């Protein structure tokens, strides 16, 4: 058990690794590290009839889950899946998602998440780079996303194959070195890159967190993360590893804090992990259910105000840190109430941390260095990219094992005088926006690929992506360019604002001077002509939207919320404010379906079954706003006398 109140040992952060991080970290595997697929079945004999997983489609006991996994694995073997075969998963969020992932492992293959929310062009690029010949999917997924895939097996929501014949029974021996998954992340060269993670790294993660967290068979973990973000691995597997239950939130629930909250309460969820943006959505949607006693926050720096909010009901909060390249999380720290920044905690089992300067020399106490991570979690590298792998996966001088490597994270940190590991941001142009990892270079490459753009830069301002364009002769049609970007970039990588410059600012040595890039003023995207919102509900909504989006220009009745830079958290805030103003419960999906003020206002009126129309409520409130305190008191007295 990590003692969270103990300062980070110097040895764990620098130079000679501590005992746990040394030797065993690279190379020798312990029993459970032989393959993550095998280790999660240790509860099958102990509690076969305990519920292992629930989803919007139903529930499966350990025995049923195991049966389904074996059945699907047989079909996969019939398709030729064996050790190292990459299998795409383009799935909905049902119990079948977990069945698919485990079946790929049981057949010996490696899964590759193909997020159905991604554009077809990006998925095709990932499939090509990974060498995928077979994809598992479900009926609800748009089949055109998989055009050109040699073999597709469609599964029922519960993971039963609807097509394909099983191969005769057979098994593959466990092997910790075998590939478990390929996880694509944004690439600064303009193309996503696949991180190749072996089973031993996954097994080490599970063992470490099983020891670290108070988790057991009574626990129910709400899984909210897309398969294409590696932290999903922990939330889908640790509950099985410890005899508990995975509660898979459906796609609709993941972006709707109220629905998520309802699900968590209904299922008696006790543990959850999310990014800071994810936790804020829950906090804004009626609060984190008190049954969730263990809370993990990671993927981005955990601000103190959020930590305090998550600690408010005496829950156990952990700040977890780590890049995809070292398998989900590499450090964890129990967060206590109190002033000051939240630290990164200590390395998890068989993991070593090193704070190094530009020459690879350990920095002195208090000095800023780049975090390098060694140990059992280090991935093989970037699939098919030896140059990029060599640049970041460096020889490990302190491991003691031949061939061991450490990953240069690009994260800056220092050891505080109190001995704590403090995160200080990035050394490069990788950013996080609402929990999504983005290389600004990838967006810039996509912008520069447009014929009308001579040069381009991207940046994050006020938590949003912005673009800087230097046009060639003709003007740039921003709305149209954004549409073109959508063919290769996921929605979260599309800049929401832009500004046109005659040239990009440069430093004296000719590099892009990012600090000199101006903050673009908020402008309405030119997709709809401006139509003023009607008085009453539409004007109310325009005011709410402007407040949430930080708009400095009026918002038109036909403007699209998402075009204006709206995202899940902003949508949650809009719904919360509408709810507070009108006392009306509005499903968040309404905003996704009716993303304009006019459309949303019309839907609100449909939803409202009270005697007073929303327009009446708005008018009444306007009248009340105009009254003095005495007049209001008089009104209340009259009402009281009449009752
Ligand atoms: P990803 O590969 O998507 O998990 O992103 C990894 C990067 O996210 C790290 O290199 C950090 O820059 C950032 N990150 C992850 N967790 C934390 C955390 N708890 N605090 C600060 N930054 C974090």
XYZ file of C-alpha atoms and ligand atoms in Angstrom:
666
model
C 0.000 0.000 0.000
C 1.358 3.402 -0.874
C 1.451 5.684 2.108
C -0.050 8.764 0.542
C 1.061 11.079 3.272
C 4.691 10.115 2.887
C 6.635 12.489 0.681
C 7.812 11.047 -2.618
C 11.117 9.290 -1.945
C 13.933 11.070 -3.741
C 15.132 7.766 -5.059
C 11.833 7.138 -6.799
C 12.009 10.384 -8.626
C 15.621 10.554 -9.493
C 18.572 8.443 -10.275
C 18.677 5.052 -8.615
C 15.212 3.592 -8.621
C 13.688 2.378 -5.388
C 13.501 -1.324 -4.677
C 10.105 -1.879 -6.150
C 11.020 -0.046 -9.285
C 14.275 -1.760 -9.908
C 15.190 -4.929 -11.684
C 11.779 -6.497 -11.758
C 10.518 -3.456 -13.563
C 11.859 -4.584 -16.885
C 12.174 -8.130 -17.937
C 11.234 -10.694 -15.309
C 7.511 -11.164 -15.028
C 5.727 -12.241 -11.887
C 2.904 -14.770 -11.915
C 0.055 -12.548 -12.886
C 2.009 -10.629 -15.499
C 1.762 -13.491 -17.926
C -1.169 -12.015 -19.713
C -3.926 -9.692 -18.596
C -6.538 -11.907 -20.264
C -5.858 -14.835 -17.950
C -5.606 -12.894 -14.732
C -9.091 -11.419 -14.847
C -10.676 -14.850 -14.657
C -9.394 -15.553 -11.178
C -12.915 -14.888 -9.820
C -14.617 -17.255 -12.241
C -14.214 -20.238 -9.907
C -14.652 -18.274 -6.706
C -17.908 -16.516 -7.608
C -19.215 -17.729 -10.969
C -22.741 -16.439 -10.353
C -21.759 -12.972 -9.184
C -22.648 -10.235 -11.655
C -19.535 -9.250 -13.589
C -20.901 -6.573 -15.891
C -24.057 -4.587 -16.463
C -24.893 -2.417 -19.437
C -27.936 -0.752 -20.945
C -28.529 -4.120 -22.666
C -28.527 -6.295 -19.535
C -26.132 -8.060 -17.191
C -23.766 -11.008 -17.297
C -22.430 -13.114 -14.440
C -18.792 -14.143 -14.433
C -19.816 -17.526 -15.823
C -21.914 -15.981 -18.609
C -19.267 -13.442 -19.487
C -16.667 -16.184 -19.691
C -18.907 -18.317 -21.919
C -19.556 -15.431 -24.309
C -15.900 -14.547 -24.452
C -14.945 -18.147 -25.243
C -17.640 -18.395 -27.934
C -16.554 -15.195 -29.627
C -12.878 -16.105 -29.325
C -13.635 -19.321 -31.218
C -15.190 -17.288 -34.032
C -12.186 -14.979 -34.055
C -9.855 -17.957 -34.343
C -11.998 -19.055 -37.275
C -11.052 -15.750 -38.861
C -7.409 -16.504 -38.315
C -6.876 -14.375 -35.225
C -3.835 -15.480 -33.238
C -0.949 -13.895 -31.326
C -0.236 -10.332 -32.459
C -3.208 -10.160 -34.862
C -4.692 -6.661 -34.627
C -8.508 -6.670 -34.433
C -10.450 -3.412 -34.724
C -13.239 -2.705 -32.221
C -15.854 -0.300 -33.549
C -18.409 -0.805 -30.827
C -21.313 0.684 -28.973
C -21.118 0.943 -25.195
C -22.833 -2.286 -24.144
C -21.750 -5.446 -22.331
C -20.721 -6.677 -25.790
C -17.911 -4.117 -25.792
C -16.260 -5.908 -22.881
C -16.966 -9.331 -24.399
C -15.273 -8.217 -27.635
C -12.185 -6.863 -25.918
C -11.672 -10.005 -23.832
C -12.412 -12.333 -26.747
C -9.681 -10.720 -28.827
C -7.250 -11.399 -25.994
C -8.480 -14.930 -25.484
C -7.838 -15.660 -29.156
C -4.341 -14.238 -28.676
C -4.905 -11.051 -30.673
C -4.538 -7.368 -29.853
C -7.456 -4.990 -29.958
C -7.396 -1.613 -31.654
C -10.174 0.805 -30.672
C -11.835 2.387 -33.702
C -14.071 5.032 -32.165
C -17.379 5.259 -34.088
C -17.378 8.985 -33.260
C -14.247 9.465 -35.406
C -14.431 10.418 -39.081
C -14.245 7.536 -41.551
C -11.042 8.963 -43.036
C -9.240 8.867 -39.707
C -10.449 5.343 -38.961
C -9.216 4.214 -42.379
C -5.796 5.727 -41.652
C -5.636 3.921 -38.299
C -6.739 0.622 -39.836
C -4.092 0.919 -42.494
C -1.296 1.768 -40.047
C -2.299 -1.040 -37.686
C -2.707 -3.559 -40.517
C -6.245 -4.468 -39.514
C -8.062 -7.088 -41.571
C -10.915 -7.824 -39.164
C -13.231 -5.480 -37.271
C -15.838 -6.303 -34.633
C -18.832 -4.011 -34.675
C -22.499 -3.779 -33.688
C -25.761 -3.093 -35.461
C -26.030 0.475 -34.164
C -22.681 1.556 -35.626
C -22.714 3.330 -39.003
C -21.522 0.585 -41.400
C -20.057 3.113 -43.851
C -17.335 3.756 -41.254
C -16.034 0.307 -42.113
C -16.163 0.519 -45.888
C -13.255 -1.392 -47.358
C -12.575 -3.587 -44.293
C -11.844 -7.135 -45.516
C -13.817 -8.873 -42.725
C -16.439 -7.499 -40.349
C -18.135 -9.510 -37.593
C -21.296 -7.933 -36.213
C -22.136 -8.646 -32.581
C -25.380 -8.475 -30.638
C -25.446 -5.877 -27.836
C -24.438 -8.685 -25.471
C -21.486 -9.729 -27.612
C -22.881 -12.764 -29.477
C -21.494 -13.006 -33.003
C -24.286 -12.665 -35.567
C -22.047 -13.942 -38.341
C -18.991 -16.176 -38.620
C -18.308 -19.809 -37.765
C -16.283 -20.890 -34.728
C -12.958 -22.620 -35.191
C -12.360 -25.867 -33.296
C -11.431 -25.319 -29.661
C -7.878 -24.244 -29.090
C -5.986 -21.980 -26.818
C -2.946 -19.795 -26.809
C -0.455 -19.894 -23.995
C -0.274 -16.787 -21.826
C 2.606 -14.520 -22.753
C 3.298 -11.223 -21.035
C 5.284 -9.947 -23.993
C 2.396 -10.378 -26.395
C 0.625 -7.300 -27.716
C -2.565 -6.460 -25.776
C -3.700 -3.364 -27.630
C -2.712 -0.633 -30.028
C -3.952 2.742 -28.850
C -3.836 5.615 -31.319
C -3.032 9.093 -30.062
C -2.679 12.396 -31.855
C 0.614 12.702 -33.758
C 2.590 15.908 -34.111
C 3.646 14.937 -37.631
C 0.030 15.157 -38.787
C -0.870 11.475 -38.477
C -2.098 9.621 -35.382
C 0.371 7.121 -33.965
C -0.411 3.755 -32.383
C 1.104 2.992 -28.984
C 1.818 -0.756 -28.722
C 1.137 -2.048 -25.203
C 2.020 -5.607 -24.087
C 0.025 -7.726 -21.637
C 2.679 -7.530 -18.944
C 2.139 -3.777 -18.701
C -1.621 -4.193 -18.287
C -1.159 -6.902 -15.668
C 1.206 -4.653 -13.711
C -1.346 -1.844 -13.763
C -4.076 -4.122 -12.439
C -1.890 -5.588 -9.698
C -0.717 -2.171 -8.582
C -4.153 -0.619 -8.393
C -5.694 -3.675 -6.759
C -3.196 -3.116 -3.967
C -3.489 0.652 -3.871
C -7.254 1.111 -3.855
C -9.789 -0.108 -1.329
C -11.576 -2.270 -3.891
C -13.170 -5.700 -3.611
C -16.099 -7.901 -4.620
C -18.701 -5.468 -3.220
C -17.522 -2.665 -5.483
C -19.255 -1.428 -8.585
C -17.231 0.678 -10.977
C -18.996 2.996 -13.413
C -17.082 2.804 -16.699
C -17.491 6.066 -18.584
C -14.423 6.277 -20.818
C -14.303 5.607 -24.545
C -12.276 2.541 -25.547
C -10.010 4.828 -27.550
C -8.643 6.407 -24.355
C -6.422 3.907 -22.562
C -7.782 4.647 -19.091
C -10.814 2.565 -20.126
C -8.553 -0.460 -19.583
C -8.433 0.136 -15.830
C -12.135 0.754 -15.349
C -13.188 -2.254 -17.427
C -10.711 -4.732 -15.988
C -9.880 -3.823 -12.399
C -13.422 -4.585 -11.166
C -13.181 -8.065 -12.731
C -9.674 -8.542 -11.378
C -10.974 -7.830 -7.859
C -14.277 -9.748 -8.087
C -16.511 -6.687 -8.395
C -18.818 -5.414 -11.084
C -18.323 -3.158 -14.097
C -21.256 -0.868 -14.860
C -20.883 0.253 -18.466
C -22.424 3.665 -19.059
C -24.139 3.884 -22.454
C -22.985 6.448 -25.015
C -25.980 8.673 -24.289
C -25.228 8.588 -20.565
C -21.565 9.444 -20.901
C -22.274 12.942 -22.187
C -25.357 13.519 -20.035
C -24.416 14.172 -16.414
C -27.974 13.729 -15.158
C -28.430 10.399 -16.899
C -25.024 9.294 -15.644
C -25.889 10.294 -12.117
C -29.190 8.415 -12.313
C -27.405 5.329 -13.556
C -24.795 5.551 -10.800
C -27.493 5.850 -8.134
C -29.633 3.054 -9.595
C -26.660 0.682 -9.760
C -25.181 1.614 -6.384
C -21.875 2.598 -7.944
C -18.997 2.878 -5.455
C -16.000 3.849 -7.579
C -15.354 5.873 -10.677
C -12.505 7.428 -12.615
C -12.792 10.451 -14.881
C -10.886 13.401 -16.267
C -11.338 16.775 -14.557
C -13.867 17.704 -17.286
C -15.780 14.484 -16.643
C -15.985 15.140 -12.902
C -17.103 18.715 -13.481
C -19.969 17.478 -15.645
C -21.197 15.286 -12.780
C -20.759 18.075 -10.249
C -22.840 20.386 -12.434
C -25.554 17.747 -12.857
C -26.766 17.390 -9.310
C -23.427 16.375 -7.788
C -21.411 13.208 -7.484
C -23.595 10.518 -5.859
C -22.466 9.962 -2.274
C -22.227 6.198 -2.867
C -19.155 6.848 -5.041
C -16.664 6.693 -2.181
C -13.544 6.215 -4.282
C -12.819 8.779 -6.963
C -9.913 8.791 -9.379
C -9.106 11.895 -11.357
C -6.492 11.946 -14.089
C -5.630 12.736 -17.663
C -5.083 16.394 -16.921
C -3.879 18.476 -13.994
C -6.321 18.324 -11.078
C -7.038 21.892 -9.956
C -7.375 22.460 -6.205
C -10.948 23.786 -6.453
C -12.069 20.606 -8.188
C -10.196 18.444 -5.685
C -11.949 20.223 -2.823
C -15.349 19.773 -4.470
C -14.681 16.051 -4.921
C -13.499 15.730 -1.323
C -16.467 17.625 0.098
C -18.338 14.519 1.252
C -15.275 12.810 2.739
C -14.800 10.568 -0.273
C -11.390 9.092 -1.077
C -9.824 11.004 -3.946
C -6.778 9.980 -5.980
C -4.872 12.062 -8.476
C -3.588 9.668 -11.111
C -1.037 10.559 -13.765
C 0.460 8.848 -16.754
C 0.778 8.839 -20.525
C -0.586 6.162 -22.860
C 3.035 5.208 -23.574
C 3.506 3.885 -20.021
C 0.096 2.170 -19.779
C -2.720 4.204 -18.290
C -1.340 5.517 -14.965
C 2.233 5.616 -13.705
C 1.751 7.561 -10.482
C -1.038 7.905 -7.965
C -1.452 10.148 -4.950
C -4.204 10.286 -2.370
C -5.472 13.860 -2.288
C -6.126 15.483 1.070
C -8.087 18.644 1.759
C -5.950 21.690 2.250
C -4.305 24.549 0.466
C -1.848 24.369 -2.381
C -1.474 22.527 -5.649
C -2.343 18.839 -5.871
C 0.797 16.727 -6.357
C 1.275 13.698 -8.601
C 1.856 11.231 -5.762
C 4.269 8.308 -6.072
C 5.092 5.765 -8.766
C 2.851 2.707 -8.883
C 4.360 -0.779 -8.518
C 7.442 -1.696 -10.552
C 7.622 1.795 -11.983
C 10.446 4.297 -11.693
C 10.408 8.055 -12.213
C 13.366 10.197 -13.180
C 13.489 13.970 -13.428
C 16.158 14.744 -15.989
C 17.569 17.844 -17.637
C 18.164 18.237 -21.378
C 21.370 16.178 -21.138
C 19.734 13.282 -19.388
C 21.265 14.228 -16.027
C 19.094 14.123 -12.892
C 18.163 17.654 -11.822
C 18.830 18.990 -8.345
C 16.094 19.242 -5.718
C 13.573 21.919 -6.554
C 14.784 22.244 -10.133
C 12.462 21.706 -13.068
C 13.141 18.603 -15.143
C 11.421 16.399 -17.689
C 9.718 13.334 -16.250
C 11.040 10.052 -17.594
C 9.224 6.853 -16.720
C 10.741 3.392 -16.587
C 9.481 0.019 -15.450
C 6.853 -2.572 -16.191
C 4.390 -0.124 -17.754
C 6.638 1.073 -20.585
C 5.071 0.253 -23.953
C 6.912 -1.375 -26.845
C 6.845 1.901 -28.715
C 4.925 3.414 -31.617
C 3.682 0.759 -33.998
C 5.639 0.799 -37.235
C 7.456 4.033 -36.347
C 11.007 3.141 -35.290
C 12.282 6.730 -35.581
C 9.601 8.222 -33.357
C 9.967 5.295 -30.961
C 13.734 5.802 -30.645
C 13.244 9.517 -30.007
C 10.999 8.985 -26.976
C 11.712 5.486 -25.647
C 15.282 5.942 -24.456
C 17.831 3.474 -23.082
C 17.295 3.256 -19.328
C 20.601 3.956 -17.577
C 19.340 3.094 -14.095
C 17.282 -0.055 -14.667
C 19.985 -2.637 -14.251
C 18.314 -4.856 -16.859
C 19.773 -4.998 -20.367
C 17.593 -3.453 -23.063
C 15.381 -1.640 -20.570
C 13.952 1.633 -21.734
C 12.343 4.679 -20.183
C 9.823 6.948 -21.833
C 10.531 10.679 -22.124
C 7.101 12.099 -21.297
C 7.528 15.765 -22.292
C 5.992 16.593 -18.894
C 7.790 19.069 -16.671
C 7.887 18.589 -12.935
C 9.925 19.281 -9.814
C 10.282 17.985 -6.307
C 8.963 20.554 -3.846
C 10.789 21.304 -0.591
C 8.175 19.087 1.092
C 9.333 16.229 -1.142
C 6.265 16.150 -3.341
C 6.192 15.740 -7.096
C 4.669 18.833 -8.654
C 3.395 18.900 -12.251
C 4.396 22.032 -14.166
C 2.992 21.588 -17.675
C 4.450 20.469 -20.977
C 7.782 20.995 -22.660
C 6.229 20.696 -26.134
C 3.051 21.453 -28.081
C 0.936 18.601 -26.755
C -2.195 19.920 -25.070
C -5.229 18.586 -23.291
C -8.629 20.031 -24.114
C -11.540 18.669 -22.072
C -9.450 15.600 -21.319
C -8.518 14.868 -24.946
C -4.838 14.589 -25.834
C -4.045 16.701 -28.869
C -0.839 17.556 -30.708
C -1.205 21.105 -31.984
C 1.151 20.028 -34.792
C -1.472 17.613 -36.102
C -4.073 20.364 -36.350
C -1.539 22.690 -37.931
C -0.647 20.063 -40.538
C -4.337 19.628 -41.376
C -4.797 23.399 -41.716
C -1.693 23.771 -43.885
C -2.934 21.005 -46.170
C -5.734 23.352 -47.308
C -4.843 24.893 -50.668
C -5.967 28.375 -49.609
C -3.801 28.369 -46.450
C -0.157 29.425 -46.765
C 0.719 28.938 -43.129
C -1.122 28.107 -39.946
C -0.787 27.696 -36.206
C -3.070 26.345 -33.519
C -3.235 27.160 -29.825
C -5.426 26.784 -26.760
C -6.993 29.962 -25.420
C -9.422 29.965 -22.490
C -9.574 26.187 -22.716
C -10.584 26.188 -26.389
C -8.752 25.427 -29.598
C -8.098 28.377 -31.843
C -6.538 28.572 -35.310
C -4.294 31.210 -36.874
C -4.381 31.316 -40.643
C -2.172 33.042 -43.144
C -4.183 32.850 -46.371
C -2.737 32.683 -49.860
C -4.273 35.062 -52.379
C -7.907 34.264 -51.753
C -9.772 34.697 -48.484
C -10.413 31.628 -46.345
C -13.998 30.458 -45.936
C -13.692 29.347 -42.323
C -16.980 27.477 -42.087
C -16.132 25.529 -45.200
C -12.560 24.822 -44.083
C -13.853 23.495 -40.773
C -16.115 21.117 -42.664
C -13.127 19.821 -44.604
C -11.137 19.308 -41.389
C -13.935 17.085 -40.148
C -12.969 14.484 -42.761
C -9.737 13.697 -40.930
C -9.943 15.164 -37.435
C -12.314 14.170 -34.630
C -14.670 16.899 -33.439
C -12.580 17.663 -30.373
C -9.624 18.604 -32.606
C -11.515 21.172 -34.691
C -10.632 24.729 -33.661
C -13.666 26.716 -32.597
C -12.316 30.150 -33.443
C -9.858 31.490 -35.913
C -8.075 34.633 -36.781
C -6.423 35.652 -40.039
C -2.884 37.057 -39.973
C -0.625 38.355 -42.734
C 2.232 36.328 -41.263
C 2.884 34.261 -38.167
C 4.946 35.961 -35.436
C 8.502 34.617 -35.284
C 11.173 34.581 -32.586
C 14.586 36.126 -33.360
C 15.834 32.704 -34.450
C 12.973 32.247 -36.881
C 10.730 29.871 -34.934
C 7.013 30.375 -34.406
C 6.623 32.739 -31.458
C 3.642 31.119 -29.790
C 3.558 33.612 -26.961
C 3.040 36.400 -29.488
C -0.042 34.806 -31.065
C -2.990 37.058 -30.248
C -6.126 35.790 -28.550
C -8.796 35.845 -31.259
C -11.823 37.818 -30.252
C -15.015 35.830 -30.021
C -16.755 35.895 -33.388
C -19.862 34.195 -34.621
C -18.919 31.566 -37.191
C -20.353 32.709 -40.514
C -22.648 29.715 -41.006
C -25.983 31.438 -40.324
C -27.117 34.993 -41.006
C -27.750 36.872 -37.773
C -31.371 36.836 -36.639
C -32.040 38.442 -33.293
C -33.617 36.142 -30.702
C -37.295 36.877 -30.019
C -38.115 38.507 -26.693
C -38.881 36.020 -23.910
C -37.502 32.482 -23.926
C -35.209 32.986 -26.924
C -33.628 36.068 -25.383
C -33.300 34.241 -22.067
C -31.520 31.396 -23.797
C -29.244 33.748 -25.722
C -28.216 35.282 -22.415
C -27.554 31.854 -20.868
C -25.542 30.701 -23.891
C -23.483 33.873 -23.993
C -22.655 33.470 -20.291
C -21.586 29.855 -20.644
C -19.667 30.305 -23.908
C -18.031 33.579 -22.903
C -19.463 35.247 -26.011
C -18.691 38.907 -26.442
C -20.942 39.397 -29.465
C -24.710 38.813 -29.511
C -25.784 35.244 -30.296
C -28.368 34.829 -33.062
C -31.520 32.710 -32.866
C -30.232 30.384 -35.601
C -26.640 30.014 -34.381
C -25.511 26.461 -33.691
C -24.342 25.834 -30.134
C -21.553 23.487 -31.196
C -20.393 25.764 -34.004
C -20.053 28.455 -31.375
C -17.621 26.290 -29.446
C -20.063 24.398 -27.226
C -18.834 21.118 -25.701
C -20.207 18.569 -23.231
C -19.414 20.562 -20.098
C -20.852 23.763 -21.591
C -23.964 21.826 -22.623
C -24.309 20.561 -19.057
C -24.045 24.111 -17.756
C -26.700 25.304 -20.209
C -29.107 22.573 -19.126
C -28.437 23.300 -15.437
C -29.190 26.983 -15.938
C -32.320 26.319 -17.979
C -33.448 23.954 -15.250
C -32.827 26.557 -12.549
C -34.600 29.272 -14.482
C -37.711 27.389 -15.562
C -37.842 24.502 -13.090
C -37.989 22.234 -16.118
C -36.126 18.935 -16.484
C -34.601 18.917 -19.943
C -32.670 15.890 -21.243
C -29.315 17.075 -22.569
C -29.942 15.237 -25.821
C -32.447 18.005 -26.670
C -29.541 20.396 -27.054
C -27.700 17.967 -29.307
C -30.819 17.499 -31.439
C -31.843 21.165 -31.442
C -28.577 23.059 -31.231
C -29.987 26.506 -32.157
C -31.667 28.922 -29.791
C -34.861 28.930 -31.851
C -34.963 25.125 -32.136
C -34.159 24.573 -28.476
C -36.743 27.146 -27.331
C -39.450 25.437 -29.403
C -38.577 22.040 -27.859
C -38.683 23.541 -24.374
C -42.232 24.667 -24.912
C -43.173 21.139 -26.015
C -41.612 19.696 -22.872
C -43.384 22.122 -20.607
C -46.706 20.770 -19.359
C -47.246 23.371 -16.639
C -50.170 25.766 -16.781
C -47.979 28.777 -17.380
C -46.104 28.705 -20.664
C -42.387 29.338 -20.561
C -43.016 32.646 -22.284
C -45.358 33.570 -19.399
C -42.711 32.590 -16.873
C -40.117 34.678 -18.721
C -42.480 37.653 -18.911
C -43.409 37.349 -15.225
C -39.801 37.219 -14.205
C -39.037 40.291 -16.300
C -41.869 42.101 -14.524
C -40.657 40.973 -11.115
C -37.114 42.066 -11.997
C -38.472 45.573 -12.562
C -40.088 45.844 -9.111
C -38.497 47.578 -6.145
C -37.974 45.730 -2.867
C -41.046 47.442 -1.368
C -43.199 46.542 -4.347
C -42.032 42.932 -4.136
C -42.793 42.843 -0.398
C -46.257 44.214 -1.128
C -46.824 41.493 -3.701
C -45.743 38.756 -1.268
C -47.985 40.213 1.461
C -50.931 40.193 -0.949
C -50.201 36.612 -1.941
C -49.867 35.563 1.701
C -53.130 37.296 2.613
C -54.911 35.581 -0.274
C -53.733 32.112 0.664
P -2.729 10.444 -22.309
O -1.704 9.722 -23.097
O -3.928 10.812 -23.086
O -3.070 9.702 -21.043
O -2.081 11.832 -21.877
C -0.926 11.867 -21.096
C -0.612 13.265 -20.663
O -1.709 13.839 -19.948
C 0.529 13.322 -19.696
O 1.766 13.256 -20.342
C 0.279 14.650 -19.005
O 0.702 15.720 -19.798
C -1.229 14.687 -18.917
N -1.714 14.161 -17.628
C -2.269 12.964 -17.393
N -2.640 12.850 -16.099
C -2.286 13.987 -15.488
C -2.379 14.483 -14.144
N -2.938 13.772 -13.165
N -1.894 15.717 -13.893
C -1.327 16.452 -14.872
N -1.231 16.051 -16.151
C -1.695 14.838 -16.466
